[in-house]
Short mmCIF file of C-alpha atoms in Angstrom, two decimals:
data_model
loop_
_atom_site.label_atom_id
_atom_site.label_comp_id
_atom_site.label_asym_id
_atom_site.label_seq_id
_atom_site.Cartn_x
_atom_site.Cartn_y
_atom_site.Cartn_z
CA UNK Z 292 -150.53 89.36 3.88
CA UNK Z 293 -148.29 89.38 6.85
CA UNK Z 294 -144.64 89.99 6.45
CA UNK Z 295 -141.78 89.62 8.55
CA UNK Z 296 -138.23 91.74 8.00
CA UNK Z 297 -135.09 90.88 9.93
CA UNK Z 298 -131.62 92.99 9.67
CA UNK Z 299 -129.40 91.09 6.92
CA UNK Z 300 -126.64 89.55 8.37
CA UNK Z 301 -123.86 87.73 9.08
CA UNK Z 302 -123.43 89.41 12.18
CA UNK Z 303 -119.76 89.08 13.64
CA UNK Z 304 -118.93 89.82 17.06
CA UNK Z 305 -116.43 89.71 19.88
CA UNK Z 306 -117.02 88.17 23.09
CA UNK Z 307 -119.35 90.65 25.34
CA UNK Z 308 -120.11 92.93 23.06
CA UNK Z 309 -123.62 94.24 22.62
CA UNK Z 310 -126.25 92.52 19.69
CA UNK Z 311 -129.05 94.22 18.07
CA UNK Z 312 -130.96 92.52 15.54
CA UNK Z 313 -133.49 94.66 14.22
CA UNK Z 314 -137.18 93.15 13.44
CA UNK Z 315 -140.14 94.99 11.81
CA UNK Z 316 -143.31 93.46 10.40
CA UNK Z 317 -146.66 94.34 8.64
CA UNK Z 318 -149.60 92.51 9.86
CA UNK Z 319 -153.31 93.59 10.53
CA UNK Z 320 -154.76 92.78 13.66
CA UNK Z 321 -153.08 91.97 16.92
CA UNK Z 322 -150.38 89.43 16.21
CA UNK Z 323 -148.25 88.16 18.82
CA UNK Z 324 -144.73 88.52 18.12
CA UNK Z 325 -141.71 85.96 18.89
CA UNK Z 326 -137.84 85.12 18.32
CA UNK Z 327 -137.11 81.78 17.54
CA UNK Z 328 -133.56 80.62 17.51
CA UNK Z 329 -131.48 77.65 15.70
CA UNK Z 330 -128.08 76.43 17.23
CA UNK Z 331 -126.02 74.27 14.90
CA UNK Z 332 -127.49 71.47 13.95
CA UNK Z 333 -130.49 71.73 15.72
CA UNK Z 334 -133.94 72.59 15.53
CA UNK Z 335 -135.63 76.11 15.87
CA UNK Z 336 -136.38 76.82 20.00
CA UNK Z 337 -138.55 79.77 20.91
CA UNK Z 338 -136.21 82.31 22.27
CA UNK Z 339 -138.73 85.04 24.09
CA UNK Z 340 -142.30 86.09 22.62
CA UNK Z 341 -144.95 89.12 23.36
CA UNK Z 342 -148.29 88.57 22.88
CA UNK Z 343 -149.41 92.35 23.01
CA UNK Z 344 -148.17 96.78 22.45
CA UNK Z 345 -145.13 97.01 24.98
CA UNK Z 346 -144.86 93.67 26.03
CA UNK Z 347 -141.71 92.99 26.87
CA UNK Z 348 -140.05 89.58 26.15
CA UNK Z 349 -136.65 88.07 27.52
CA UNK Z 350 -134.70 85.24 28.27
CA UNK Z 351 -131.21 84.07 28.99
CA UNK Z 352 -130.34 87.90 28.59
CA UNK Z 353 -132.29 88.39 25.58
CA UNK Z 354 -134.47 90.98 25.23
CA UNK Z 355 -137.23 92.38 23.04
CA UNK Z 356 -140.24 95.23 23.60
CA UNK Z 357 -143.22 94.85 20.98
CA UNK Z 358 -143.69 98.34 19.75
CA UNK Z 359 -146.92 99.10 17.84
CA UNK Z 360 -146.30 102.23 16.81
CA UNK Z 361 -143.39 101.47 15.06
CA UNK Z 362 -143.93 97.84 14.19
CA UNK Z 363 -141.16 96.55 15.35
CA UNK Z 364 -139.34 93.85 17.85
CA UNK Z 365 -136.12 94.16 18.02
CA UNK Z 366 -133.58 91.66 20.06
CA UNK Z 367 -131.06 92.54 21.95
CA UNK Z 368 -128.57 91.37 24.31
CA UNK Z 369 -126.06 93.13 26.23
CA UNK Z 370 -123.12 90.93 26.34
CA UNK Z 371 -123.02 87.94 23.86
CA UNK Z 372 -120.88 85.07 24.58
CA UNK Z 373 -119.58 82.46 22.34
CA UNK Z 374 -122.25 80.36 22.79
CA UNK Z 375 -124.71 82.76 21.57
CA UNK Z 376 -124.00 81.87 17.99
CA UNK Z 377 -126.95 80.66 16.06
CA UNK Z 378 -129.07 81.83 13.79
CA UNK Z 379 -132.16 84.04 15.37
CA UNK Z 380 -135.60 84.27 13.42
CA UNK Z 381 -138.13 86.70 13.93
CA UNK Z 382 -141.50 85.53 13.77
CA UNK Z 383 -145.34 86.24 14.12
CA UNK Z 384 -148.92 84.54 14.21
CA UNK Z 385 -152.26 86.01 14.65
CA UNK Z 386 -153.91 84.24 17.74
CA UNK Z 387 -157.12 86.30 17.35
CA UNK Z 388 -157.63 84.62 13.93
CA UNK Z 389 -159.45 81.10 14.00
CA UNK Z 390 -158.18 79.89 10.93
CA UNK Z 391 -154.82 81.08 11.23
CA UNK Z 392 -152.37 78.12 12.10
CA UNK Z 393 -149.17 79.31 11.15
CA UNK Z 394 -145.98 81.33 11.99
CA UNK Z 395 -144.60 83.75 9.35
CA UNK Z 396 -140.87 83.86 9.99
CA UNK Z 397 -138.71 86.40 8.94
CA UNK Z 398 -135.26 85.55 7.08
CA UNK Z 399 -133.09 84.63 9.51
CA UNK Z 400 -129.91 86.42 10.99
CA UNK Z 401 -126.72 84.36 11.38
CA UNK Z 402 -125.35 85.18 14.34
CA UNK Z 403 -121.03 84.45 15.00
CA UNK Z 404 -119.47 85.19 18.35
CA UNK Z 405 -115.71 85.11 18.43
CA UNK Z 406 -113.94 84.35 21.71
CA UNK F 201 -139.38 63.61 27.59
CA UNK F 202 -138.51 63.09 24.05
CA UNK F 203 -138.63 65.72 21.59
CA UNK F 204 -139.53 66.10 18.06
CA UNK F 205 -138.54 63.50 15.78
CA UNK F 206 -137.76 63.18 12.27
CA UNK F 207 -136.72 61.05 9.60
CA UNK F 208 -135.08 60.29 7.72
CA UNK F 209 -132.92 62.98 8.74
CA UNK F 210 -130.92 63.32 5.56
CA UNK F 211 -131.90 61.84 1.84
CA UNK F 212 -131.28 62.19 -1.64
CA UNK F 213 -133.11 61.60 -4.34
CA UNK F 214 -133.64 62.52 -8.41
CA UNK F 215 -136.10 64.50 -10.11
CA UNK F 216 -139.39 63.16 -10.79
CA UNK F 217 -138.86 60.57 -7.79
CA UNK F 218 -141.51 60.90 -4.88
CA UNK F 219 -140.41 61.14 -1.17
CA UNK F 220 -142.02 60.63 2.35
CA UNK F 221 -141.31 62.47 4.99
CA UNK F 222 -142.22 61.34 9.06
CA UNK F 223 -142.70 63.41 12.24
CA UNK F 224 -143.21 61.90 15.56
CA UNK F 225 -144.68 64.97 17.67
CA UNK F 226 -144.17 65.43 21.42
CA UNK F 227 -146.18 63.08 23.68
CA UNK F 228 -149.30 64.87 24.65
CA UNK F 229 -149.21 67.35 20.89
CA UNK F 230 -152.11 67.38 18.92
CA UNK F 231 -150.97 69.76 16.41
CA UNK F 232 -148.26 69.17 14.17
CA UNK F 233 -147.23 71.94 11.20
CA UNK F 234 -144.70 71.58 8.85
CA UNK F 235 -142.22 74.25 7.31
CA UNK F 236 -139.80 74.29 4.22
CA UNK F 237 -136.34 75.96 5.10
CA UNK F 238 -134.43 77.13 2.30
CA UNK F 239 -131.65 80.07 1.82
CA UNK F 240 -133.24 81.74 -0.89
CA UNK F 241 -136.66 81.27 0.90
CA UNK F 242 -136.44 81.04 4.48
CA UNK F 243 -138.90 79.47 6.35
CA UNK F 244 -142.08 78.59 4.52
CA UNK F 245 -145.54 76.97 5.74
CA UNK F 246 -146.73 74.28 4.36
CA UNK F 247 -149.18 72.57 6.46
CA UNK F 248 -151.10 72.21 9.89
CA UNK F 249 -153.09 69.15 11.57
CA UNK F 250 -154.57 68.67 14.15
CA UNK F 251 -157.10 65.39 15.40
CA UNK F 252 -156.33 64.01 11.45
CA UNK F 253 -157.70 67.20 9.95
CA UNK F 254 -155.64 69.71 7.60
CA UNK F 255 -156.60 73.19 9.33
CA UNK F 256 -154.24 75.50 7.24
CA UNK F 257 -152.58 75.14 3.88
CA UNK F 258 -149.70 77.41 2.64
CA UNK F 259 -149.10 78.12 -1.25
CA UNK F 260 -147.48 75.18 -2.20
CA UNK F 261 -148.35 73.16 -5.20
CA UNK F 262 -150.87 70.33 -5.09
CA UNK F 263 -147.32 67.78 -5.53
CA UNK F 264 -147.22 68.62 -1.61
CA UNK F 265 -149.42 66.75 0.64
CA UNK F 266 -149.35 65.40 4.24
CA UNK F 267 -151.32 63.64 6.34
CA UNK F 268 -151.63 63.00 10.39
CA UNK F 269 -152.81 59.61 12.09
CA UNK F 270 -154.68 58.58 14.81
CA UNK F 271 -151.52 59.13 17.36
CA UNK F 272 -150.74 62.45 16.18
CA UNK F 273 -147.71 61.18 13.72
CA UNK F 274 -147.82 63.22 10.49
CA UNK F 275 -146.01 62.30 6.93
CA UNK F 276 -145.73 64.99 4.42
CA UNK F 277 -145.11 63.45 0.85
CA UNK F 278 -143.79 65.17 -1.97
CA UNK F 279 -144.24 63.74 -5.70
CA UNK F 280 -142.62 64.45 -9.11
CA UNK F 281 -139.52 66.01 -7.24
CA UNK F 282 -137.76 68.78 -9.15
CA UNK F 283 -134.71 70.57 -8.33
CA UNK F 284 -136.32 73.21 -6.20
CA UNK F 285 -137.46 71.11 -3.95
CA UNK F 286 -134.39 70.72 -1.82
CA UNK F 287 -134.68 71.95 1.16
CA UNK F 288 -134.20 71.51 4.95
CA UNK F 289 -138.15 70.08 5.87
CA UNK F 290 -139.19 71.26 9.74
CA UNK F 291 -141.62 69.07 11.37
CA UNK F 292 -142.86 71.14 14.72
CA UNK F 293 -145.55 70.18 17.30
CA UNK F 294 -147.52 72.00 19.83
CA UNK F 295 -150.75 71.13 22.09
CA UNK F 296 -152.58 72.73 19.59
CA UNK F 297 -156.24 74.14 20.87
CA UNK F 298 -159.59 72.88 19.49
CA UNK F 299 -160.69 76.65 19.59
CA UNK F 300 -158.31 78.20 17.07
CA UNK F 301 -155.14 79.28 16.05
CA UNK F 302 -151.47 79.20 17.93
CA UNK F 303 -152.56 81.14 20.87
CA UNK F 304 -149.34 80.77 22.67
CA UNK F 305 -147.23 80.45 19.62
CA UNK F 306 -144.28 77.80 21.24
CA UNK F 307 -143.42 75.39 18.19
CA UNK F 308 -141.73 72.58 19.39
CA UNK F 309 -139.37 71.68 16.51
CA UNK F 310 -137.54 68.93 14.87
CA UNK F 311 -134.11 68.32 13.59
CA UNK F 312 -135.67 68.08 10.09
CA UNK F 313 -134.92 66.14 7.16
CA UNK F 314 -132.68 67.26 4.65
CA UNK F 315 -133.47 66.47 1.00
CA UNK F 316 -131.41 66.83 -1.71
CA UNK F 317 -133.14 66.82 -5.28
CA UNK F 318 -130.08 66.33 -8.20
#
């Protein structure tokens, strides 16, 4: 079946400094790829998604390529801020499947920006 | 427009009790799927509707059911709690597609409702 790994964390950072999370999954098929990510208290939000080899995905300075050949998505973000503190999943679904109406998340990396 | 919305949004109950669980999806969702968020677990699938009908299942016990209504609200119930069941419970909507399967993969997602099993 499909699995999803993230990078353990907690992940503690200063203010502007540069975040990797690392992603790699095993899936058959063509899944389409995605980071989903929970503020405090809140619900999961999709983050950025790519739906095919060397898509690119990004959003408010997020970034993440979908490479194929090494099955993996990381995210990354040049200069984190304070507010970037959440926790970010990694996720994936198979849109080429018709009976296949899930996500399969990875575990979750906690994210903590310090001012 | 309003989001996702769950409740109750926190409860607590004792083993063997029996619990229901209620989503109101986006206005205009047809599909809502439900997840079980734990540490040890992560996020876990449980179930998918869409139009009324269960499309996808995840491997949870038979003591886990749900069900969606004519206006796209969905209950999950859970009977003879145990322990294990505690959890943070994520309600998430999306249009959904008659065709198949979560072709553009954007989960709208609840607050959830926290359960506590002692």
């Amino acid at each position: 079946g499909d699995s999803v790994t993230q990078m353990e964390g907690p992940v503690t950072l200063s203010e502007e400094a540069c975040l990797t999370i690392n992603c790699t999954y095993t899936a058959t098929g063509y899944p389409s790829l995605f980071w989903y990510v929970q503020y405090p208290g809140e619900g999961l939000q999709l983050l950025l998604k790519a739906t095919k080899a060397d898509d690119k995905g990004s959003n408010k300075g997020f970034e993440a390529t979908y490479r194929k050949e090494t099955t993996s998505f990381h995210l990354e973000k040049g200069s984190v801020q304070v507010s970037d503190s959440a926790v970010y999943f990694c996720a994936l679904t198979h849109p080429e499947r018709s009976n296949d109406y899930k996500l399969s998340f990875g575990a979750g990396t906690t994210v903590t920006v310090r001012a | 427009k309003a989001g996702v919305t769950q409740t109750p949004r926190y409860l607590i109950k004792t083993r063997g009790q029996q619990v229901t669980l209620s989503c109101s999806p986006i206005s205009g969702h047809r599909s809502v799927s439900w997840y079980q968020q734990t540490p040890g677990q992560g996020l876990q699938f449980l179930f998918e509707y869409f139009s009324e009908t269960q499309r996808n299942k995840g491997n949870f016990p038979g003591r886990f059911s749900g069900r969606q209504f004519s206006n796209s609200r969905s209950e999950m119930n859970v009977s003879t709690l145990e322990l294990g069941d505690s959890a943070l419970y994520l309600c998430a909507s999306s249009l959904g597609s008659g065709r198949g399967a979560l072709d553009t993969g954007e989960l709208f997602f609840g607050e959830g409702s926290r359960l506590t099993v002692l």
